[in-house]
Amino acid sequence: MITYHALGYYSLYGIPLGILACRLAPAGSTMRRITARITLAALLLVAATVALSY
């Protein structure tokens, strides 16, 4: 089971790596679009989990 602590811990490392991979990919490439969407989805998941926990 994933806890709020684990979600914050994994996002601490996952989201910056996603942003770095997005920056290293060439502009307009498929990899950049997919990485940007996955990183945005992860940010939205963390924000929704935090918002719904209060």
Coordinates of C-alpha atoms in Angstrom, one line a residue:
M1 CA 0.0 0.0 0.0
I2 CA 1.3 3.4 -0.9
T3 CA 1.2 6.0 1.9
Y4 CA 1.3 9.8 1.7
H5 CA 4.9 9.6 3.0
A6 CA 5.9 7.2 0.2
L7 CA 4.1 9.4 -2.4
G8 CA 6.1 12.4 -1.3
Y9 CA 9.4 10.4 -1.2
Y10 CA 9.0 9.0 -4.7
S11 CA 7.9 12.3 -6.2
L12 CA 10.9 14.0 -4.6
Y13 CA 13.2 12.0 -6.9
G14 CA 10.8 11.2 -9.8
I15 CA 9.6 14.6 -10.7
P16 CA 13.0 16.4 -11.0
L17 CA 14.3 13.4 -13.0
G18 CA 11.3 13.8 -15.3
I19 CA 12.0 17.5 -15.8
L20 CA 15.6 16.8 -16.5
A21 CA 14.8 14.1 -19.1
C22 CA 12.3 16.6 -20.7
R23 CA 15.0 19.3 -20.8
L24 CA 17.6 16.9 -22.4
A25 CA 15.2 15.7 -25.1
P26 CA 15.2 17.6 -28.4
A27 CA 12.5 20.2 -28.9
G28 CA 9.4 18.8 -30.5
S29 CA 10.4 15.1 -30.1
T30 CA 8.1 12.4 -29.1
M31 CA 10.2 11.6 -26.0
R32 CA 9.8 15.2 -24.8
R33 CA 6.1 15.2 -25.2
I34 CA 5.6 11.9 -23.4
T35 CA 8.0 12.8 -20.6
A36 CA 6.3 16.2 -20.2
R37 CA 2.9 14.5 -20.0
I38 CA 4.0 11.9 -17.5
T39 CA 5.7 14.5 -15.3
L40 CA 2.6 16.7 -15.4
A41 CA 0.4 13.8 -14.5
A42 CA 2.7 13.0 -11.6
L43 CA 2.5 16.6 -10.3
L44 CA -1.3 16.5 -10.7
L45 CA -1.5 13.2 -8.8
V46 CA 0.6 14.6 -5.9
A47 CA -1.5 17.8 -5.8
A48 CA -4.8 15.9 -5.9
T49 CA -3.7 13.6 -3.1
V50 CA -2.6 16.4 -0.9
A51 CA -5.7 18.4 -1.6
L52 CA -8.0 15.5 -0.9
S53 CA -6.1 14.6 2.3
Y54 CA -7.3 17.7 4.1

